[in-house]
mmCIF file of N, CA, C and O in Angstrom:
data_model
loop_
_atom_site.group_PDB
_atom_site.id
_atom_site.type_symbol
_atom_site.label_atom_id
_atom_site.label_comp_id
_atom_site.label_asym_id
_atom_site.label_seq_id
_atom_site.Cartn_x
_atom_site.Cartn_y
_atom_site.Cartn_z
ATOM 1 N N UNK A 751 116.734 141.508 138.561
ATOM 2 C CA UNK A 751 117.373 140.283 138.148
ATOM 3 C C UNK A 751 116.329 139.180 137.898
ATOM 4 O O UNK A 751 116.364 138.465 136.896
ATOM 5 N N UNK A 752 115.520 139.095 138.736
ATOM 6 C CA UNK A 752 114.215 138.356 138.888
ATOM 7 C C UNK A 752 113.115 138.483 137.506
ATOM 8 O O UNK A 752 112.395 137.633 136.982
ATOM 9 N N UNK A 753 113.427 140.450 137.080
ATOM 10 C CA UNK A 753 112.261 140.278 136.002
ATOM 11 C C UNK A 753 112.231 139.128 134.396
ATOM 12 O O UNK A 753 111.236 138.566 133.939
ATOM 13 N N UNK A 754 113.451 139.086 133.931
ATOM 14 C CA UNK A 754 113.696 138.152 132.626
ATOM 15 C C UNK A 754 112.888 136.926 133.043
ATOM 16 O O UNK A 754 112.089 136.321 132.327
ATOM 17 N N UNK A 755 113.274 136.598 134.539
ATOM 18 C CA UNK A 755 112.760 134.773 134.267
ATOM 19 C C UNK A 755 111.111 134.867 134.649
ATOM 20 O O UNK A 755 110.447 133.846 134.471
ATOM 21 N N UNK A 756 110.329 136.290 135.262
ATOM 22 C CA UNK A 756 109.237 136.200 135.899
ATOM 23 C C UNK A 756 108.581 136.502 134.205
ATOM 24 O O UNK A 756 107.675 135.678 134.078
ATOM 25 N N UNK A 757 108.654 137.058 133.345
ATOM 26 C CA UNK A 757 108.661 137.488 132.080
ATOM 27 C C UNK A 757 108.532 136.229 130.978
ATOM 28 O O UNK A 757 107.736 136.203 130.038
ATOM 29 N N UNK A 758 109.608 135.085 131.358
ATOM 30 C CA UNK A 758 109.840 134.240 130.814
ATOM 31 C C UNK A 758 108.491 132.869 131.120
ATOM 32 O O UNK A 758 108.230 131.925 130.375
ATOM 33 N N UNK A 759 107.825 133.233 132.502
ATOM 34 C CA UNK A 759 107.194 132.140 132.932
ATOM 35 C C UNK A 759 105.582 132.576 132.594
ATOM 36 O O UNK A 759 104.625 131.847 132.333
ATOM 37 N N UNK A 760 105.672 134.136 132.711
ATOM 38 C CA UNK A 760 104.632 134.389 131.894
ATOM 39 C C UNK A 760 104.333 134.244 130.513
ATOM 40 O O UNK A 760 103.266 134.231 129.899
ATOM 41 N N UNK A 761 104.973 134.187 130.325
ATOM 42 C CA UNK A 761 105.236 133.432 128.445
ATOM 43 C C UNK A 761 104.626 131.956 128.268
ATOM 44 O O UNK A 761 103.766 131.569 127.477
ATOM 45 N N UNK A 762 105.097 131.493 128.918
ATOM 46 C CA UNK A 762 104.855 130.011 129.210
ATOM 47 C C UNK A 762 103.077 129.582 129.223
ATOM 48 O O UNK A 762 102.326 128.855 128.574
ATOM 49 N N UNK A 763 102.977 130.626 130.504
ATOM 50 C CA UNK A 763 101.663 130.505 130.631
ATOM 51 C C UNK A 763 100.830 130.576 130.087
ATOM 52 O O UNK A 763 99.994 129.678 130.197
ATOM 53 N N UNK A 764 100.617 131.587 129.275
ATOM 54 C CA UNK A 764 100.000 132.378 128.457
ATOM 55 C C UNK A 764 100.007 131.592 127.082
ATOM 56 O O UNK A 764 98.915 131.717 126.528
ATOM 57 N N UNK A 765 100.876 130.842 126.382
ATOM 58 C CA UNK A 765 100.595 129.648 125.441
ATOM 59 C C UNK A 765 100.561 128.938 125.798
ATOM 60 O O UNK A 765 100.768 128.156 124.871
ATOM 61 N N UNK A 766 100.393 128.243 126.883
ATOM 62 C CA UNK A 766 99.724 126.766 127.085
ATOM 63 C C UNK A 766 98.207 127.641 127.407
ATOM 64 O O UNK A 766 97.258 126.857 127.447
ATOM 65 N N UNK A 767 97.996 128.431 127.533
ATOM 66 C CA UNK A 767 96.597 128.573 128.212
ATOM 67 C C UNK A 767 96.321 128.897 126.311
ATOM 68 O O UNK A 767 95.157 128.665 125.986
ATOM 69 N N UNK A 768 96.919 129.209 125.547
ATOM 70 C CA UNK A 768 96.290 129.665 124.523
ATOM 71 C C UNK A 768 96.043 128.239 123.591
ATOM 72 O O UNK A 768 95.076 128.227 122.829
ATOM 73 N N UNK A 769 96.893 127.107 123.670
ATOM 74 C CA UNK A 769 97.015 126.029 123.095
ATOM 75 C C UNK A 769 95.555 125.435 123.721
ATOM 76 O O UNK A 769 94.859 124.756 122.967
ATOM 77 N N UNK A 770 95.123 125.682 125.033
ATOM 78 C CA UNK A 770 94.056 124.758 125.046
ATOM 79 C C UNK A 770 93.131 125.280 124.706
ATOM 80 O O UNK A 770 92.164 124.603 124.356
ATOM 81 N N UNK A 771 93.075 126.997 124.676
ATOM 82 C CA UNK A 771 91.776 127.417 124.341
ATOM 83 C C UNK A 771 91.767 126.950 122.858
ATOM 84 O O UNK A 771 90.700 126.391 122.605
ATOM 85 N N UNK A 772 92.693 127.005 121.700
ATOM 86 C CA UNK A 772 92.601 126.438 120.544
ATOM 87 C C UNK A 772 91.786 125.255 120.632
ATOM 88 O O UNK A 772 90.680 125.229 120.092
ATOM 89 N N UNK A 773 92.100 124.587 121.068
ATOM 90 C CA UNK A 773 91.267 123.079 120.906
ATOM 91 C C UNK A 773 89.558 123.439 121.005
ATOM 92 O O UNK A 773 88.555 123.197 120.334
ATOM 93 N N UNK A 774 89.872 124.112 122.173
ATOM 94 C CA UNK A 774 88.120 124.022 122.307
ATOM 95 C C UNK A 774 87.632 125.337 121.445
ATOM 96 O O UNK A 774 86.415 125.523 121.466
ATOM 97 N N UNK A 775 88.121 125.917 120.977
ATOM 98 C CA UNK A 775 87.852 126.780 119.636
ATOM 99 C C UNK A 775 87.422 126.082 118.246
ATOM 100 O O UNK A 775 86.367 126.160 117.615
ATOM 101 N N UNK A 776 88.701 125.320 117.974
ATOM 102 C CA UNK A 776 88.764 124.828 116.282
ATOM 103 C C UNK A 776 88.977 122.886 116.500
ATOM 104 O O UNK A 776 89.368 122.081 115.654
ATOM 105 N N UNK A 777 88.574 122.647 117.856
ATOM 106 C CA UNK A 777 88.978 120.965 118.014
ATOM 107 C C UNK A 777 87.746 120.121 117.578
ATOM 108 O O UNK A 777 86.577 120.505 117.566
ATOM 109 N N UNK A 778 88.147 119.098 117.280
ATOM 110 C CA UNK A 778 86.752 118.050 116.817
ATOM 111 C C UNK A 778 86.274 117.593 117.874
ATOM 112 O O UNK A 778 86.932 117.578 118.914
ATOM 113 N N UNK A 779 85.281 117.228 117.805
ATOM 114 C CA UNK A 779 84.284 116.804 118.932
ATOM 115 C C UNK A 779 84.281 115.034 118.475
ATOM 116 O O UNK A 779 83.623 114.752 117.474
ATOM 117 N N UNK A 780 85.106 113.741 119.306
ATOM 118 C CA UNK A 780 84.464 112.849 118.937
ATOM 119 C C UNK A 780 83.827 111.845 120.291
ATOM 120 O O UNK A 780 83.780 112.280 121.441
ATOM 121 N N UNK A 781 83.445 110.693 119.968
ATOM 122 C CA UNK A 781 82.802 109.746 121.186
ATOM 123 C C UNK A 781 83.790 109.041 121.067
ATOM 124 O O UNK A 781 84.192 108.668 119.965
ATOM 125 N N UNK A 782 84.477 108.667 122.425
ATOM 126 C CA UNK A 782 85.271 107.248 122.849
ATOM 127 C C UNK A 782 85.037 106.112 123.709
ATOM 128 O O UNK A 782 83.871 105.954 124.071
ATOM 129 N N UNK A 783 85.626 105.552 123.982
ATOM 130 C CA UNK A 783 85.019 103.996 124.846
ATOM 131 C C UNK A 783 86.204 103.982 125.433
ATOM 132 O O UNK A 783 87.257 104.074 124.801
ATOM 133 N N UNK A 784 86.101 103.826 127.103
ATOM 134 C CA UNK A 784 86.825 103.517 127.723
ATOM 135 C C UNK A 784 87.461 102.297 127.768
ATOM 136 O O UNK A 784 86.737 101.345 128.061
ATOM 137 N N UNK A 785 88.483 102.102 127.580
ATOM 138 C CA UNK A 785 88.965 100.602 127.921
ATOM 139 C C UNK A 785 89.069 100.438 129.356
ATOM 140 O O UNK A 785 88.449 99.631 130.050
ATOM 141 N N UNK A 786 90.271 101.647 129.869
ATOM 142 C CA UNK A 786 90.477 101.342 131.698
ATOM 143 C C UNK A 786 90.485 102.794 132.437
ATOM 144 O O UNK A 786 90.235 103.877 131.909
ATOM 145 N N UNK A 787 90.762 102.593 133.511
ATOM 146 C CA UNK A 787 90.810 104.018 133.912
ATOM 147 C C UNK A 787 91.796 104.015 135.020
ATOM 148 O O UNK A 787 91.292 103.711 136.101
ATOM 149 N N UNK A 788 93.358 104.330 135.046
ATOM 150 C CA UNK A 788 94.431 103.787 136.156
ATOM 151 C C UNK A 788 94.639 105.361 136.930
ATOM 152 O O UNK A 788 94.660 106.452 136.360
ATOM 153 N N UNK A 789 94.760 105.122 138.188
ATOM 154 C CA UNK A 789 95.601 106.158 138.862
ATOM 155 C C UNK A 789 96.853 106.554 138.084
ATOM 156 O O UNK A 789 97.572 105.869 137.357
ATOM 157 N N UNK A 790 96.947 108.265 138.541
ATOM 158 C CA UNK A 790 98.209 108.750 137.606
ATOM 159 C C UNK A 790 99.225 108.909 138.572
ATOM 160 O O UNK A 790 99.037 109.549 139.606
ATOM 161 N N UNK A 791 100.168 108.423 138.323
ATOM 162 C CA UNK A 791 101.457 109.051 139.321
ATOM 163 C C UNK A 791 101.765 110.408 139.263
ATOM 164 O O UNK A 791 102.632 110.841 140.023
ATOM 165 N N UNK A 792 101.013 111.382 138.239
ATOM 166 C CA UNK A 792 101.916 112.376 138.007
ATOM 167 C C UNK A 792 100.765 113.456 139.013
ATOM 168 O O UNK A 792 101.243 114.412 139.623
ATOM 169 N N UNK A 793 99.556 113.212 139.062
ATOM 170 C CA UNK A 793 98.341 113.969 139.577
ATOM 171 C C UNK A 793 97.929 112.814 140.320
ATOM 172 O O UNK A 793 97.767 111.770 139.687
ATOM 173 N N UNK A 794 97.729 112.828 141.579
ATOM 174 C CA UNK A 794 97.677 111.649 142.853
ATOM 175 C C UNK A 794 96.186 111.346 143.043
ATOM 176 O O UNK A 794 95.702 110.250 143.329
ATOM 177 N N UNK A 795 95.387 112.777 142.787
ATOM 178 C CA UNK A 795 94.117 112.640 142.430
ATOM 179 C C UNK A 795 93.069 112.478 141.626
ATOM 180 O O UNK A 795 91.877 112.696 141.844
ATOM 181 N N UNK A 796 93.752 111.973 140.431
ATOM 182 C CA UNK A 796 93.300 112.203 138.902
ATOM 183 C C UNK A 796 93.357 110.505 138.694
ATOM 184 O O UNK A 796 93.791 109.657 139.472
ATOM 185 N N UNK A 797 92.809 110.359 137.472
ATOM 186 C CA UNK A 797 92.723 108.917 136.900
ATOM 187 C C UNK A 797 92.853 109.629 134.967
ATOM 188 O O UNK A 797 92.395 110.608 134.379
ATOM 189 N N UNK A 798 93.956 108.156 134.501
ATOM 190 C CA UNK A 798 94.435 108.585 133.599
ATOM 191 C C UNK A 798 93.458 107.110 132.451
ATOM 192 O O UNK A 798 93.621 105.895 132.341
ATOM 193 N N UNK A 799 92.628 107.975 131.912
ATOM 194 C CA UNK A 799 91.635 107.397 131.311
ATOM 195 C C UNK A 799 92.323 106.588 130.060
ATOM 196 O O UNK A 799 93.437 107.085 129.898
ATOM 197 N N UNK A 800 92.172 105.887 129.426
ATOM 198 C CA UNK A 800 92.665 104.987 127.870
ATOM 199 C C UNK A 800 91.719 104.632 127.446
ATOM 200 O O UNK A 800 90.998 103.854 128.071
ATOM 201 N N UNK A 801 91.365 105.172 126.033
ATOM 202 C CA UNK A 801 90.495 105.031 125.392
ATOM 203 C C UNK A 801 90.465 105.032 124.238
ATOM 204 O O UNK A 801 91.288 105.819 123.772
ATOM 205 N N UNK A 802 89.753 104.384 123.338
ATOM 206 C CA UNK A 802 89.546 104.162 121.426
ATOM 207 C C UNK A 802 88.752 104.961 121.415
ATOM 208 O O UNK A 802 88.017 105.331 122.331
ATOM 209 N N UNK A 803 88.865 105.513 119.744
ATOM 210 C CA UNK A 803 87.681 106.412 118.937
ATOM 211 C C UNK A 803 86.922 105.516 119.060
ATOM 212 O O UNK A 803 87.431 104.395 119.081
ATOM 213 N N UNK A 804 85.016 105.649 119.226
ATOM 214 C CA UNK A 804 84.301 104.973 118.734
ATOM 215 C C UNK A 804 84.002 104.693 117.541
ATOM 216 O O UNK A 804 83.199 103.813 117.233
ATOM 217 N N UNK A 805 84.594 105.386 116.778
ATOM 218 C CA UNK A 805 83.996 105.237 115.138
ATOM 219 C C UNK A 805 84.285 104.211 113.967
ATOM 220 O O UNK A 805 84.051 104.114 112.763
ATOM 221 N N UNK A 806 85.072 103.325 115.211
ATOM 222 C CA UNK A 806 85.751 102.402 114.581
ATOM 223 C C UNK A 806 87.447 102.574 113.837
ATOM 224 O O UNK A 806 88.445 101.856 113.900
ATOM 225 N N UNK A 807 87.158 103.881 113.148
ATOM 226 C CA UNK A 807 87.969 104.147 112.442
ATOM 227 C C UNK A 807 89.670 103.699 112.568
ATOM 228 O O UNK A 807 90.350 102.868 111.967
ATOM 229 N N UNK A 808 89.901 104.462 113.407
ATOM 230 C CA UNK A 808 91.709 104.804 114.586
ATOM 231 C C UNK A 808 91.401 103.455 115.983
ATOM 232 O O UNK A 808 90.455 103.512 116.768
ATOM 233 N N UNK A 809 92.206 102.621 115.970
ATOM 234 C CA UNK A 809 91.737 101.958 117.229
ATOM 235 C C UNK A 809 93.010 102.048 118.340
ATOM 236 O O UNK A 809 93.189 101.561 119.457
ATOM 237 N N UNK A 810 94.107 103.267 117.100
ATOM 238 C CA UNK A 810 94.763 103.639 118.742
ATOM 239 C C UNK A 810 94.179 103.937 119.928
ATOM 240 O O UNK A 810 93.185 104.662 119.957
ATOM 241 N N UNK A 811 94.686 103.453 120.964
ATOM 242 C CA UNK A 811 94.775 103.252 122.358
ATOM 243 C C UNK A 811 95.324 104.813 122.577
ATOM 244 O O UNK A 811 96.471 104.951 122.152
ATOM 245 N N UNK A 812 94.730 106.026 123.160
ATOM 246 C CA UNK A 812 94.987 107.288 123.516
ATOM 247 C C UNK A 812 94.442 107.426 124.726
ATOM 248 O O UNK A 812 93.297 107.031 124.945
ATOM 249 N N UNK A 813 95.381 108.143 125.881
ATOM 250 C CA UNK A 813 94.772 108.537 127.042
ATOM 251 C C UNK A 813 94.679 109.681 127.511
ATOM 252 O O UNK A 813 95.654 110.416 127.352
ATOM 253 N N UNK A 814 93.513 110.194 128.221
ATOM 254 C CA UNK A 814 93.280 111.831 128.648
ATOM 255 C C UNK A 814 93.286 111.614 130.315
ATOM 256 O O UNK A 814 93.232 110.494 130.823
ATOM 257 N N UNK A 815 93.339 112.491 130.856
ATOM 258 C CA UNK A 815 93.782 112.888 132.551
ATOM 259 C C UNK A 815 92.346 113.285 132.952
ATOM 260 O O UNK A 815 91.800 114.250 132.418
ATOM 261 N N UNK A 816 91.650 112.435 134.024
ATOM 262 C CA UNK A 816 90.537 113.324 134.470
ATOM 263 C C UNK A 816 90.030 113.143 135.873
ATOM 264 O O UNK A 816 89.754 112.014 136.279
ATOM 265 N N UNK A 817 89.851 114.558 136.879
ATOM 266 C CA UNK A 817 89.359 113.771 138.110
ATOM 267 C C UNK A 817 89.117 112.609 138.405
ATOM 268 O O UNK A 817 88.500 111.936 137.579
ATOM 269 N N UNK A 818 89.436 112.140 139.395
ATOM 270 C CA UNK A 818 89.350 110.827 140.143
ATOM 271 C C UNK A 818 87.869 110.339 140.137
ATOM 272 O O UNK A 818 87.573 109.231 139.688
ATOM 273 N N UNK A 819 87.015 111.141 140.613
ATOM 274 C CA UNK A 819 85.641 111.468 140.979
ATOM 275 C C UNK A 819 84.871 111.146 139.774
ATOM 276 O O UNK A 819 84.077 110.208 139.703
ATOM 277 N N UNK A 820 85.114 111.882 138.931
ATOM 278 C CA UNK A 820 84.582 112.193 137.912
ATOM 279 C C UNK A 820 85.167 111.270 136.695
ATOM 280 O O UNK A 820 84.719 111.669 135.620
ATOM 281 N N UNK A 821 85.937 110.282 136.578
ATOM 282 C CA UNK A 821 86.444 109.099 135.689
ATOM 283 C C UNK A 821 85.195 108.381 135.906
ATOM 284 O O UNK A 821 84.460 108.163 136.869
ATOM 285 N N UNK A 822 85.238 107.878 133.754
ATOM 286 C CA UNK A 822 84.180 106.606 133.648
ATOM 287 C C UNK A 822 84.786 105.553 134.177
ATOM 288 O O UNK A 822 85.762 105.670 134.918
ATOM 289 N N UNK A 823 84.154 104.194 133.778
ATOM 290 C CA UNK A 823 84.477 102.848 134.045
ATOM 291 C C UNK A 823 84.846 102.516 132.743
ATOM 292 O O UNK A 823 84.708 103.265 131.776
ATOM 293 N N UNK A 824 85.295 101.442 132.721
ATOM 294 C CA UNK A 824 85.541 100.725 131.813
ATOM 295 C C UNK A 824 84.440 100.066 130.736
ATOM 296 O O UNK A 824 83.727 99.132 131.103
ATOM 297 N N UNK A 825 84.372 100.485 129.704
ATOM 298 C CA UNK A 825 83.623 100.067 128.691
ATOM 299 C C UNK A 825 82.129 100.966 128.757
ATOM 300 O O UNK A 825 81.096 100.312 128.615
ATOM 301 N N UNK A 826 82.046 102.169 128.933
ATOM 302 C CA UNK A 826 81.540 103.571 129.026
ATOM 303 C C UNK A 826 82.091 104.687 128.276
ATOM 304 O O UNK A 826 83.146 105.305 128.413
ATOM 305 N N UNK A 827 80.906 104.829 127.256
ATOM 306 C CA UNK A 827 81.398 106.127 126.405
ATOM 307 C C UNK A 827 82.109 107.344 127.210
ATOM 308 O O UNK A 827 81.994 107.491 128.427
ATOM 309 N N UNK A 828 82.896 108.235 126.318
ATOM 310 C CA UNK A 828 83.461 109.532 126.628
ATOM 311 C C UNK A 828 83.239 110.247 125.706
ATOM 312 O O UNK A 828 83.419 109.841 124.557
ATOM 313 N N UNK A 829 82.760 111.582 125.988
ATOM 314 C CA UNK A 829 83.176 112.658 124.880
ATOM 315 C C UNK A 829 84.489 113.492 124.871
ATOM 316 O O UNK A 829 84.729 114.387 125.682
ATOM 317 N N UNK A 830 85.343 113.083 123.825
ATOM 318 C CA UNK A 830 86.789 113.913 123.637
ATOM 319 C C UNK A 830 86.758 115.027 122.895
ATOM 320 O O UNK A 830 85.823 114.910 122.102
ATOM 321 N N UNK A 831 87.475 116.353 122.713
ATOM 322 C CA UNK A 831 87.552 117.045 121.883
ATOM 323 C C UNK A 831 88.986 117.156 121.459
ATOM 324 O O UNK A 831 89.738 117.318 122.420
ATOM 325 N N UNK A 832 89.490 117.120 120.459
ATOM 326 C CA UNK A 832 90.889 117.140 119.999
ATOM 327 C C UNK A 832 91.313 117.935 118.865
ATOM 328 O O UNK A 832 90.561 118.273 117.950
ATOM 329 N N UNK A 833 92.245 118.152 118.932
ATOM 330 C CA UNK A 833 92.583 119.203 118.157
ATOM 331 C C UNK A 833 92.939 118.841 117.220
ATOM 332 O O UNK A 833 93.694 117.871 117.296
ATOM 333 N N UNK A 834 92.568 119.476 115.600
ATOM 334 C CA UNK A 834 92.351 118.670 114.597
ATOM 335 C C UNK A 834 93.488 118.668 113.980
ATOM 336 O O UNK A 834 94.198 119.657 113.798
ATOM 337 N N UNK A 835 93.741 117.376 113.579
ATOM 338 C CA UNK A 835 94.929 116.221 112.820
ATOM 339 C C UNK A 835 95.885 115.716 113.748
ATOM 340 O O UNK A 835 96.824 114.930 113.625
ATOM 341 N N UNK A 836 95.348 116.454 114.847
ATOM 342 C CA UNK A 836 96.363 115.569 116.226
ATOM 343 C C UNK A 836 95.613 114.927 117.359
ATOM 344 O O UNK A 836 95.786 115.302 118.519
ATOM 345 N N UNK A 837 94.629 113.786 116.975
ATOM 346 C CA UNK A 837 94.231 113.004 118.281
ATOM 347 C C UNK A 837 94.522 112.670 119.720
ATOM 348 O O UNK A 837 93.731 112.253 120.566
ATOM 349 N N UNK A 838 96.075 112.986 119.859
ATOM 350 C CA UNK A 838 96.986 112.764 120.493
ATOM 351 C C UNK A 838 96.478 114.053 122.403
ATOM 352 O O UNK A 838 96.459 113.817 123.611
ATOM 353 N N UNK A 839 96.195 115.250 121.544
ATOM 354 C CA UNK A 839 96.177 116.514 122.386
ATOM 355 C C UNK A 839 94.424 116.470 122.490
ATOM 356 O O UNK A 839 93.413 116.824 121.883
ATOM 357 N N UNK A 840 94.699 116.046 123.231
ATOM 358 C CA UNK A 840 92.565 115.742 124.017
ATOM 359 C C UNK A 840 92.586 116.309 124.791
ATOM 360 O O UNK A 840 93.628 116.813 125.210
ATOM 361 N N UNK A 841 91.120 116.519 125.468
ATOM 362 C CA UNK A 841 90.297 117.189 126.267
ATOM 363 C C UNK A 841 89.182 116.698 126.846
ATOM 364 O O UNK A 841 88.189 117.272 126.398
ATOM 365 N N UNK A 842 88.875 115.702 127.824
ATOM 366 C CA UNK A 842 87.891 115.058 128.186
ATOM 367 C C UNK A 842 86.608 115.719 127.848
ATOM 368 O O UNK A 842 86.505 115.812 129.072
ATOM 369 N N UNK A 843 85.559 116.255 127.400
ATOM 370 C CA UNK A 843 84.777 117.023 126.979
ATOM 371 C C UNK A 843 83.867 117.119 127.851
ATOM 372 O O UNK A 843 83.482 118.248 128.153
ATOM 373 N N UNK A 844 83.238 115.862 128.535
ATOM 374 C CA UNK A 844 82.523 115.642 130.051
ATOM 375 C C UNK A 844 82.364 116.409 131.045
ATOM 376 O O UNK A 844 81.385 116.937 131.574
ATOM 377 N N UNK A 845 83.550 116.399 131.244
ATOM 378 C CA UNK A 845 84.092 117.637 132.567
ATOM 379 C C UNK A 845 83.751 118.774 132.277
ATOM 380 O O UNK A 845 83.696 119.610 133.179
ATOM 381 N N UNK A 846 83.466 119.084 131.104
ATOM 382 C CA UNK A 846 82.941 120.680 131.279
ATOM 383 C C UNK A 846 81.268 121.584 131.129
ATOM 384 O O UNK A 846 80.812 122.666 131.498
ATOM 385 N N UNK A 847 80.741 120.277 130.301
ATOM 386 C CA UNK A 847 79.434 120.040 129.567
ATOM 387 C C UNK A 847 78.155 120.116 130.742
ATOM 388 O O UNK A 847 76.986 119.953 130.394
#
């Protein structure tokens, strides 16, 4: 009775794990500037970074999730990688480099 939904969650898994490897496969590599860096309610230990493209270009305001520890400050470059034509789906690039 159990197997459909254990079946079902492996599914799950298995494309989100494939969605991120995409990014860091075929994602753009750009530099951002921190504006702030706030505690996340959703991860208690994480800091939920907001940040602009540096390139001037896009000056949407986009935020990525990253250790507590390991979050810049405010007005300190970042390297993002994102998946291309959607800025939106980032990847702190830092954290792994």
């Amino acid at each position: 009775m159990l197997a459909p939904l254990l079946g079902l969650i492996l599914a799950m898994i298995l494309l989100s794990r494939r969605r991120v490897l995409s990014i860091w496969r075929d994602g753009v590599a750009t530099e951002g500037l921190v504006i702030d860096a706030r505690q996340s309610s959703i991860a208690p230990r994480s800091k939920m970074i907001r940040y602009v493209h540096a390139d001037g270009e896009d000056q949407t305001v986009r935020a990525v999730l990253c250790p507590a520890g390991l979050a810049p400050a405010g007005g300190q470059p970042i390297r993002i990688v994102h998946a291309p034509g959607n800025p939106d789906r980032a990847i702190a690039a830092d954290l792994y480099l």
